[in-house]
PDB file of C-alpha atoms in Angstrom:
ATOM      1  CA  MET A   1     103.906-228.035  84.325  1.00 53.00           C
ATOM      2  CA  ASN A   2     107.535-228.561  83.488  1.00 52.00           C
ATOM      3  CA  PRO A   3     110.325-226.009  83.859  1.00 49.00           C
ATOM      4  CA  SER A   4     111.427-224.504  80.567  1.00 50.00           C
ATOM      5  CA  VAL A   5     114.040-226.558  78.757  1.00 55.00           C
ATOM      6  CA  GLU A   6     116.030-226.015  75.604  1.00 58.00           C
ATOM      7  CA  HIS A   7     115.223-228.346  72.714  1.00 60.00           C
ATOM      8  CA  ARG A   8     117.529-229.328  69.907  1.00 57.00           C
ATOM      9  CA  PRO A   9     116.497-227.803  66.544  1.00 62.00           C
ATOM     10  CA  VAL A  10     113.947-229.826  64.593  1.00 56.00           C
ATOM     11  CA  GLN A  11     114.103-229.134  60.880  1.00 64.00           C
ATOM     12  CA  GLU A  12     111.171-231.091  59.401  1.00 91.00           C
ATOM     13  CA  PRO A  13     107.888-229.158  59.891  1.00 91.00           C
ATOM     14  CA  GLY A  14     105.822-232.226  60.766  1.00 93.00           C
ATOM     15  CA  GLN A  15     108.368-233.344  63.345  1.00 94.00           C
ATOM     16  CA  LEU A  16     108.520-229.817  64.771  1.00 96.00           C
ATOM     17  CA  PHE A  17     104.754-229.787  65.175  1.00 97.00           C
ATOM     18  CA  GLY A  18     104.841-233.168  66.921  1.00 96.00           C
ATOM     19  CA  ALA A  19     107.621-232.124  69.267  1.00 96.00           C
ATOM     20  CA  ILE A  20     105.953-228.818  70.155  1.00 97.00           C
ATOM     21  CA  TYR A  21     102.526-230.384  70.687  1.00 98.00           C
ATOM     22  CA  ALA A  22     104.049-233.033  72.965  1.00 97.00           C
ATOM     23  CA  ALA A  23     105.864-230.332  74.942  1.00 98.00           C
ATOM     24  CA  LEU A  24     102.610-228.367  75.284  1.00 98.00           C
ATOM     25  CA  ASP A  25     100.834-231.470  76.561  1.00 98.00           C
ATOM     26  CA  LEU A  26     103.394-231.623  79.366  1.00 98.00           C
ATOM     27  CA  GLU A  27     103.471-227.876  79.995  1.00 98.00           C
ATOM     28  CA  LEU A  28      99.763-227.070  80.172  1.00 98.00           C
ATOM     29  CA  ASP A  29      97.922-227.048  83.479  1.00 97.00           C
ATOM     30  CA  TRP A  30      95.136-229.400  82.392  1.00 97.00           C
ATOM     31  CA  GLU A  31      93.293-229.183  85.695  1.00 95.00           C
ATOM     32  CA  LEU A  32      93.081-225.406  85.350  1.00 95.00           C
ATOM     33  CA  LEU A  33      91.849-225.761  81.759  1.00 96.00           C
ATOM     34  CA  GLY A  34      89.258-228.279  82.883  1.00 95.00           C
ATOM     35  CA  ARG A  35      87.648-225.673  85.124  1.00 93.00           C
ATOM     36  CA  ALA A  36      86.491-223.838  81.998  1.00 91.00           C
ATOM     37  CA  TYR A  37      84.476-226.874  80.899  1.00 91.00           C
ATOM     38  CA  CYS A  38      83.105-228.496  84.037  1.00 87.00           C
ATOM     39  CA  GLU A  39      81.885-227.627  87.499  1.00 80.00           C
ATOM     40  CA  GLY A  40      83.333-229.246  90.596  1.00 82.00           C
ATOM     41  CA  ASP A  41      86.413-231.470  90.390  1.00 87.00           C
ATOM     42  CA  SER A  42      88.175-230.733  87.085  1.00 87.00           C
ATOM     43  CA  SER A  43      91.289-232.794  87.751  1.00 88.00           C
ATOM     44  CA  GLU A  44      90.252-235.619  85.426  1.00 93.00           C
ATOM     45  CA  PHE A  45      88.254-233.706  82.820  1.00 95.00           C
ATOM     46  CA  PHE A  46      91.188-233.588  80.396  1.00 96.00           C
ATOM     47  CA  ASP A  47      92.250-237.171  80.955  1.00 96.00           C
ATOM     48  CA  ALA A  48      94.471-239.048  78.492  1.00 96.00           C
ATOM     49  CA  GLU A  49      91.499-240.201  76.403  1.00 96.00           C
ATOM     50  CA  ARG A  50      90.028-236.706  75.984  1.00 97.00           C
ATOM     51  CA  ARG A  51      93.432-235.196  75.220  1.00 97.00           C
ATOM     52  CA  GLU A  52      94.004-237.844  72.552  1.00 97.00           C
ATOM     53  CA  ARG A  53      90.601-237.016  71.050  1.00 97.00           C
ATOM     54  CA  LEU A  54      91.534-233.334  70.967  1.00 97.00           C
ATOM     55  CA  LEU A  55      94.668-234.134  68.982  1.00 98.00           C
ATOM     56  CA  ASP A  56      93.040-236.641  66.615  1.00 98.00           C
ATOM     57  CA  THR A  57      90.092-234.395  65.809  1.00 98.00           C
ATOM     58  CA  GLY A  58      92.359-231.373  65.419  1.00 98.00           C
ATOM     59  CA  LEU A  59      94.593-233.226  62.969  1.00 98.00           C
ATOM     60  CA  TRP A  60      91.634-234.383  60.887  1.00 98.00           C
ATOM     61  CA  ILE A  61      90.369-230.796  60.711  1.00 98.00           C
ATOM     62  CA  ALA A  62      93.851-229.515  59.837  1.00 98.00           C
ATOM     63  CA  ASN A  63      94.068-232.097  57.050  1.00 97.00           C
ATOM     64  CA  ASP A  64      90.681-231.011  55.677  1.00 98.00           C
ATOM     65  CA  LEU A  65      91.792-227.379  55.646  1.00 98.00           C
ATOM     66  CA  ALA A  66      95.188-228.133  54.090  1.00 97.00           C
ATOM     67  CA  ARG A  67      93.426-229.657  51.084  1.00 96.00           C
ATOM     68  CA  MET A  68      91.266-226.540  50.669  1.00 95.00           C
ATOM     69  CA  PHE A  69      93.764-223.707  51.114  1.00 94.00           C
ATOM     70  CA  PRO A  70      94.795-222.018  47.851  1.00 85.00           C
ATOM     71  CA  ASP A  71      98.460-221.757  46.909  1.00 83.00           C
ATOM     72  CA  THR A  72      98.208-217.999  46.466  1.00 85.00           C
ATOM     73  CA  GLY A  73      96.421-215.207  48.283  1.00 87.00           C
ATOM     74  CA  PRO A  74      96.698-213.773  51.800  1.00 93.00           C
ATOM     75  CA  ARG A  75      97.649-217.109  53.417  1.00 95.00           C
ATOM     76  CA  ARG A  76      96.274-215.635  56.642  1.00 96.00           C
ATOM     77  CA  SER A  77      93.774-217.140  59.082  1.00 97.00           C
ATOM     78  CA  VAL A  78      91.854-215.518  61.902  1.00 97.00           C
ATOM     79  CA  TYR A  79      90.516-217.756  64.681  1.00 98.00           C
ATOM     80  CA  VAL A  80      87.830-216.130  66.837  1.00 97.00           C
ATOM     81  CA  GLY A  81      86.991-217.717  70.173  1.00 96.00           C
ATOM     82  CA  ALA A  82      89.416-220.586  69.666  1.00 97.00           C
ATOM     83  CA  ALA A  83      90.697-222.382  72.758  1.00 96.00           C
ATOM     84  CA  VAL A  84      92.382-225.648  73.696  1.00 97.00           C
ATOM     85  CA  ALA A  85      90.410-227.677  71.130  1.00 96.00           C
ATOM     86  CA  GLU A  86      91.910-225.604  68.304  1.00 98.00           C
ATOM     87  CA  LEU A  87      95.551-226.028  69.303  1.00 98.00           C
ATOM     88  CA  ALA A  88      96.292-228.695  66.681  1.00 98.00           C
ATOM     89  CA  PRO A  89      94.845-226.973  63.588  1.00 98.00           C
ATOM     90  CA  ILE A  90      96.318-223.612  64.612  1.00 98.00           C
ATOM     91  CA  LEU A  91      99.797-225.093  65.071  1.00 98.00           C
ATOM     92  CA  VAL A  92      99.587-227.164  61.875  1.00 98.00           C
ATOM     93  CA  GLU A  93      98.660-224.049  59.914  1.00 98.00           C
ATOM     94  CA  HIS A  94     101.540-222.089  61.399  1.00 97.00           C
ATOM     95  CA  LEU A  95     104.309-224.684  61.683  1.00 97.00           C
ATOM     96  CA  VAL A  96     103.560-227.116  58.842  1.00 97.00           C
ATOM     97  CA  LEU A  97     101.714-225.041  56.244  1.00 97.00           C
ATOM     98  CA  GLY A  98     103.642-221.831  56.933  1.00 96.00           C
ATOM     99  CA  ARG A  99     100.506-219.696  57.181  1.00 97.00           C
ATOM    100  CA  GLU A 100     100.011-216.539  59.227  1.00 97.00           C
ATOM    101  CA  VAL A 101      97.594-217.228  62.087  1.00 98.00           C
ATOM    102  CA  HIS A 102      95.840-214.684  64.290  1.00 97.00           C
ATOM    103  CA  TRP A 103      94.077-215.985  67.392  1.00 98.00           C
ATOM    104  CA  LEU A 104      91.458-213.749  69.035  1.00 97.00           C
ATOM    105  CA  ASN A 105      89.736-214.548  72.285  1.00 96.00           C
ATOM    106  CA  LEU A 106      88.544-212.931  75.486  1.00 94.00           C
ATOM    107  CA  ASP A 107      90.967-212.458  78.373  1.00 95.00           C
ATOM    108  CA  THR A 108      90.008-215.518  80.425  1.00 95.00           C
ATOM    109  CA  GLU A 109      91.849-217.901  82.731  1.00 95.00           C
ATOM    110  CA  GLU A 110      91.923-220.468  79.919  1.00 96.00           C
ATOM    111  CA  SER A 111      93.296-217.968  77.378  1.00 97.00           C
ATOM    112  CA  ARG A 112      95.982-216.798  79.797  1.00 97.00           C
ATOM    113  CA  GLU A 113      97.100-220.365  80.510  1.00 98.00           C
ATOM    114  CA  LEU A 114      97.260-221.186  76.796  1.00 98.00           C
ATOM    115  CA  ALA A 115      99.244-218.011  76.083  1.00 98.00           C
ATOM    116  CA  ARG A 116     101.625-218.756  78.946  1.00 98.00           C
ATOM    117  CA  ALA A 117     102.289-222.333  77.837  1.00 98.00           C
ATOM    118  CA  LEU A 118     102.665-221.405  74.165  1.00 98.00           C
ATOM    119  CA  GLY A 119     105.121-218.653  75.089  1.00 98.00           C
ATOM    120  CA  SER A 120     107.163-220.966  77.290  1.00 98.00           C
ATOM    121  CA  VAL A 121     107.278-223.845  74.803  1.00 98.00           C
ATOM    122  CA  GLY A 122     107.912-221.535  71.858  1.00 97.00           C
ATOM    123  CA  ALA A 123     110.875-219.981  73.655  1.00 97.00           C
ATOM    124  CA  SER A 124     112.349-223.384  74.430  1.00 96.00           C
ATOM    125  CA  PHE A 125     112.205-224.294  70.722  1.00 95.00           C
ATOM    126  CA  GLY A 126     113.316-220.871  69.535  1.00 95.00           C
ATOM    127  CA  VAL A 127     110.080-220.202  67.617  1.00 96.00           C
ATOM    128  CA  THR A 128     107.202-217.755  67.988  1.00 97.00           C
ATOM    129  CA  LEU A 129     103.856-219.523  68.292  1.00 98.00           C
ATOM    130  CA  PRO A 130     100.378-218.059  67.774  1.00 97.00           C
ATOM    131  CA  HIS A 131      98.627-217.390  71.063  1.00 97.00           C
ATOM    132  CA  PRO A 132      95.227-216.029  72.132  1.00 97.00           C
ATOM    133  CA  SER A 133      94.961-212.288  72.623  1.00 95.00           C
ATOM    134  CA  ALA A 134      92.067-209.917  73.265  1.00 94.00           C
ATOM    135  CA  ARG A 135      92.483-208.039  69.987  1.00 92.00           C
ATOM    136  CA  SER A 136      89.695-206.648  67.809  1.00 92.00           C
ATOM    137  CA  LEU A 137      88.605-207.815  64.376  1.00 93.00           C
ATOM    138  CA  GLY A 138      88.631-204.130  63.478  1.00 90.00           C
ATOM    139  CA  GLU A 139      92.425-204.367  63.185  1.00 91.00           C
ATOM    140  CA  PHE A 140      92.067-206.400  59.983  1.00 91.00           C
ATOM    141  CA  ALA A 141      91.397-204.691  56.663  1.00 90.00           C
ATOM    142  CA  ALA A 142      88.568-206.036  54.527  1.00 89.00           C
ATOM    143  CA  GLY A 143      89.368-209.160  52.579  1.00 90.00           C
ATOM    144  CA  THR A 144      92.791-209.715  54.147  1.00 93.00           C
ATOM    145  CA  CYS A 145      92.097-213.237  55.504  1.00 95.00           C
ATOM    146  CA  ASP A 146      91.391-216.309  53.400  1.00 96.00           C
ATOM    147  CA  HIS A 147      90.288-218.424  56.371  1.00 97.00           C
ATOM    148  CA  ALA A 148      87.952-217.412  59.196  1.00 97.00           C
ATOM    149  CA  TRP A 149      87.201-219.688  62.166  1.00 98.00           C
ATOM    150  CA  LEU A 150      84.097-219.247  64.327  1.00 98.00           C
ATOM    151  CA  VAL A 151      83.240-222.570  65.964  1.00 97.00           C
ATOM    152  CA  SER A 152      80.907-223.017  68.964  1.00 95.00           C
ATOM    153  CA  VAL A 153      81.267-219.325  69.848  1.00 95.00           C
ATOM    154  CA  LEU A 154      77.780-217.928  69.250  1.00 94.00           C
ATOM    155  CA  THR A 155      76.353-220.976  71.020  1.00 91.00           C
ATOM    156  CA  ASP A 156      78.614-220.622  74.060  1.00 91.00           C
ATOM    157  CA  PRO A 157      76.333-220.809  77.134  1.00 89.00           C
ATOM    158  CA  ASP A 158      78.506-218.369  79.089  1.00 89.00           C
ATOM    159  CA  ALA A 159      79.077-215.694  76.439  1.00 91.00           C
ATOM    160  CA  PHE A 160      75.703-216.034  74.679  1.00 91.00           C
ATOM    161  CA  PRO A 161      73.310-217.925  77.006  1.00 88.00           C
ATOM    162  CA  ALA A 162      70.061-216.766  75.379  1.00 88.00           C
ATOM    163  CA  LEU A 163      71.433-217.265  71.863  1.00 90.00           C
ATOM    164  CA  HIS A 164      72.669-220.694  72.969  1.00 88.00           C
ATOM    165  CA  ASP A 165      69.086-221.630  73.891  1.00 89.00           C
ATOM    166  CA  GLU A 166      67.771-220.168  70.625  1.00 87.00           C
ATOM    167  CA  LEU A 167      70.244-221.732  68.188  1.00 87.00           C
ATOM    168  CA  TYR A 168      70.195-225.132  69.893  1.00 86.00           C
ATOM    169  CA  GLY A 169      66.398-225.044  70.117  1.00 84.00           C
ATOM    170  CA  ARG A 170      66.430-225.470  73.902  1.00 86.00           C
ATOM    171  CA  HIS A 171      63.873-222.894  74.951  1.00 80.00           C
ATOM    172  CA  GLY A 172      61.445-224.417  77.425  1.00 77.00           C
ATOM    173  CA  THR A 173      63.537-227.548  77.968  1.00 83.00           C
ATOM    174  CA  GLU A 174      65.546-228.643  80.982  1.00 77.00           C
ATOM    175  CA  LEU A 175      68.726-228.079  78.950  1.00 77.00           C
ATOM    176  CA  ALA A 176      68.003-224.358  78.505  1.00 78.00           C
ATOM    177  CA  THR A 177      70.201-221.890  80.366  1.00 86.00           C
ATOM    178  CA  GLY A 178      67.223-219.615  80.984  1.00 83.00           C
ATOM    179  CA  ARG A 179      69.618-216.655  81.104  1.00 89.00           C
ATOM    180  CA  GLY A 180      70.485-213.659  78.986  1.00 85.00           C
ATOM    181  CA  VAL A 181      68.559-211.222  76.809  1.00 89.00           C
ATOM    182  CA  LEU A 182      68.163-212.599  73.288  1.00 87.00           C
ATOM    183  CA  ALA A 183      67.848-209.246  71.493  1.00 93.00           C
ATOM    184  CA  GLN A 184      71.046-207.921  73.067  1.00 96.00           C
ATOM    185  CA  GLU A 185      72.994-211.110  72.421  1.00 93.00           C
ATOM    186  CA  HIS A 186      71.739-211.305  68.850  1.00 93.00           C
ATOM    187  CA  ALA A 187      72.972-207.752  68.243  1.00 96.00           C
ATOM    188  CA  ARG A 188      76.419-208.580  69.685  1.00 95.00           C
ATOM    189  CA  ALA A 189      76.632-211.789  67.667  1.00 95.00           C
ATOM    190  CA  THR A 190      75.595-209.996  64.479  1.00 96.00           C
ATOM    191  CA  GLU A 191      78.257-207.325  64.990  1.00 96.00           C
ATOM    192  CA  LEU A 192      80.920-209.991  65.562  1.00 96.00           C
ATOM    193  CA  ALA A 193      79.830-212.054  62.557  1.00 95.00           C
ATOM    194  CA  ARG A 194      79.744-209.021  60.250  1.00 95.00           C
ATOM    195  CA  ALA A 195      83.272-208.042  61.292  1.00 95.00           C
ATOM    196  CA  LEU A 196      84.510-211.571  60.658  1.00 95.00           C
ATOM    197  CA  LEU A 197      82.832-211.843  57.258  1.00 94.00           C
ATOM    198  CA  ARG A 198      84.315-208.479  56.324  1.00 93.00           C
ATOM    199  CA  CYS A 199      87.822-209.782  57.081  1.00 92.00           C
ATOM    200  CA  ALA A 200      87.217-212.899  55.032  1.00 88.00           C
ATOM    201  CA  ALA A 201      85.522-211.326  52.039  1.00 69.00           C
ATOM    202  CA  GLY A 202      85.968-214.041  49.408  1.00 72.00           C
ATOM    203  CA  PRO A 203      87.348-216.097  48.088  1.00 90.00           C
ATOM    204  CA  ALA A 204      87.851-217.529  51.554  1.00 94.00           C
ATOM    205  CA  ILE A 205      87.040-220.457  53.804  1.00 97.00           C
ATOM    206  CA  LEU A 206      84.640-220.052  56.709  1.00 97.00           C
ATOM    207  CA  SER A 207      84.936-222.763  59.365  1.00 98.00           C
ATOM    208  CA  THR A 208      81.848-222.799  61.556  1.00 98.00           C
ATOM    209  CA  THR A 209      79.065-225.006  62.902  1.00 97.00           C
ATOM    210  CA  ASP A 210      75.629-225.873  61.600  1.00 96.00           C
ATOM    211  CA  ASP A 211      73.944-223.925  64.399  1.00 94.00           C
ATOM    212  CA  GLU A 212      75.990-220.773  63.805  1.00 95.00           C
ATOM    213  CA  LEU A 213      75.318-220.953  60.067  1.00 96.00           C
ATOM    214  CA  ALA A 214      71.699-220.072  60.866  1.00 92.00           C
ATOM    215  CA  LEU A 215      72.946-216.576  61.696  1.00 93.00           C
ATOM    216  CA  LEU A 216      75.947-216.389  59.368  1.00 95.00           C
ATOM    217  CA  VAL A 217      74.310-217.357  56.060  1.00 95.00           C
ATOM    218  CA  PRO A 218      71.761-214.493  55.990  1.00 95.00           C
ATOM    219  CA  LEU A 219      74.484-212.031  56.998  1.00 94.00           C
ATOM    220  CA  ALA A 220      76.839-213.250  54.278  1.00 93.00           C
ATOM    221  CA  ARG A 221      74.139-212.836  51.644  1.00 92.00           C
ATOM    222  CA  GLU A 222      73.191-209.441  53.042  1.00 92.00           C
ATOM    223  CA  LEU A 223      76.824-208.381  52.580  1.00 90.00           C
ATOM    224  CA  GLY A 224      76.780-209.623  48.992  1.00 90.00           C
ATOM    225  CA  HIS A 225      78.805-212.799  49.546  1.00 91.00           C
ATOM    226  CA  GLY A 226      78.018-216.189  48.142  1.00 92.00           C
ATOM    227  CA  ILE A 227      78.406-219.077  50.559  1.00 94.00           C
ATOM    228  CA  ASP A 228      78.775-222.718  49.558  1.00 96.00           C
ATOM    229  CA  ILE A 229      78.029-225.138  52.410  1.00 97.00           C
ATOM    230  CA  PRO A 230      79.561-228.618  52.004  1.00 97.00           C
ATOM    231  CA  THR A 231      77.710-231.810  52.884  1.00 97.00           C
ATOM    232  CA  SER A 232      80.725-233.164  54.771  1.00 96.00           C
ATOM    233  CA  PHE A 233      81.505-232.225  58.371  1.00 97.00           C
ATOM    234  CA  ARG A 234      83.581-233.136  61.424  1.00 97.00           C
ATOM    235  CA  GLU A 235      82.240-233.317  64.954  1.00 97.00           C
ATOM    236  CA  SER A 236      84.124-231.037  67.319  1.00 96.00           C
ATOM    237  CA  ALA A 237      86.099-232.849  70.013  1.00 95.00           C
ATOM    238  CA  LEU A 238      84.570-231.269  73.114  1.00 94.00           C
ATOM    239  CA  VAL A 239      81.061-230.091  72.246  1.00 90.00           C
ATOM    240  CA  GLY A 240      80.200-232.460  69.407  1.00 94.00           C
ATOM    241  CA  ASP A 241      79.010-229.651  67.103  1.00 95.00           C
ATOM    242  CA  ARG A 242      79.151-230.278  63.361  1.00 97.00           C
ATOM    243  CA  VAL A 243      82.027-228.245  61.890  1.00 98.00           C
ATOM    244  CA  ARG A 244      81.888-227.412  58.186  1.00 98.00           C
ATOM    245  CA  HIS A 245      84.392-225.543  56.020  1.00 98.00           C
ATOM    246  CA  CYS A 246      82.306-223.304  53.768  1.00 97.00           C
ATOM    247  CA  GLN A 247      83.470-221.429  50.679  1.00 95.00           C
ATOM    248  CA  ILE A 248      82.806-217.686  50.623  1.00 94.00           C
ATOM    249  CA  THR A 249      82.802-215.821  47.332  1.00 91.00           C
ATOM    250  CA  THR A 250      82.117-212.192  46.409  1.00 79.00           C
TER     251      THR A 250
END
């Protein structure tokens, strides 16, 4: 981690994004972040190759979204459960596309480190950057977001171990966590998904994974929303889940 430094103003949004992302790469404690993704020695988990993949994948996803966002409407995104892998699309939305971005996550060591680094780098550039906070989706009125992000959250083996086994089809295999109570986790996941779909009542974009769509599609239809699932997808940088940007209509 580098001590805070003042940066000369950067006027062009793309250049500002590049400068801020580079400063974050230097500021973040990558070994600490690695502990959230691997057991044992985490010092090399986020090596140069994996960090480059995070940026490349994030930029491809940001480009996909930029082509889908409407010119009018709320121009507001809510990212639920986003972490280090979502840094690039979140910052592109905010700095390049000029959109309002809300970033919701649990209060974890990873979230605190991301918030710290984003605060430090933002201050050095004289800008306010989105950062993870343990807020509630209940703070958002219905239909006030035109982009909702829920990627590899309901399949997280720590937050939803039993649902992870269910959605990935790992029951009875050596890859199963063997933990959790499925009925309880399903109820929590359903409550979270309903709240998110309520915020993004169409027309809106829902960014999520194939596995999570198994739960989200029936809920969307139950709430009276149409959902158009594209054939194209991107593989997420860390987990390798298929990420699709679906269209939600009312």
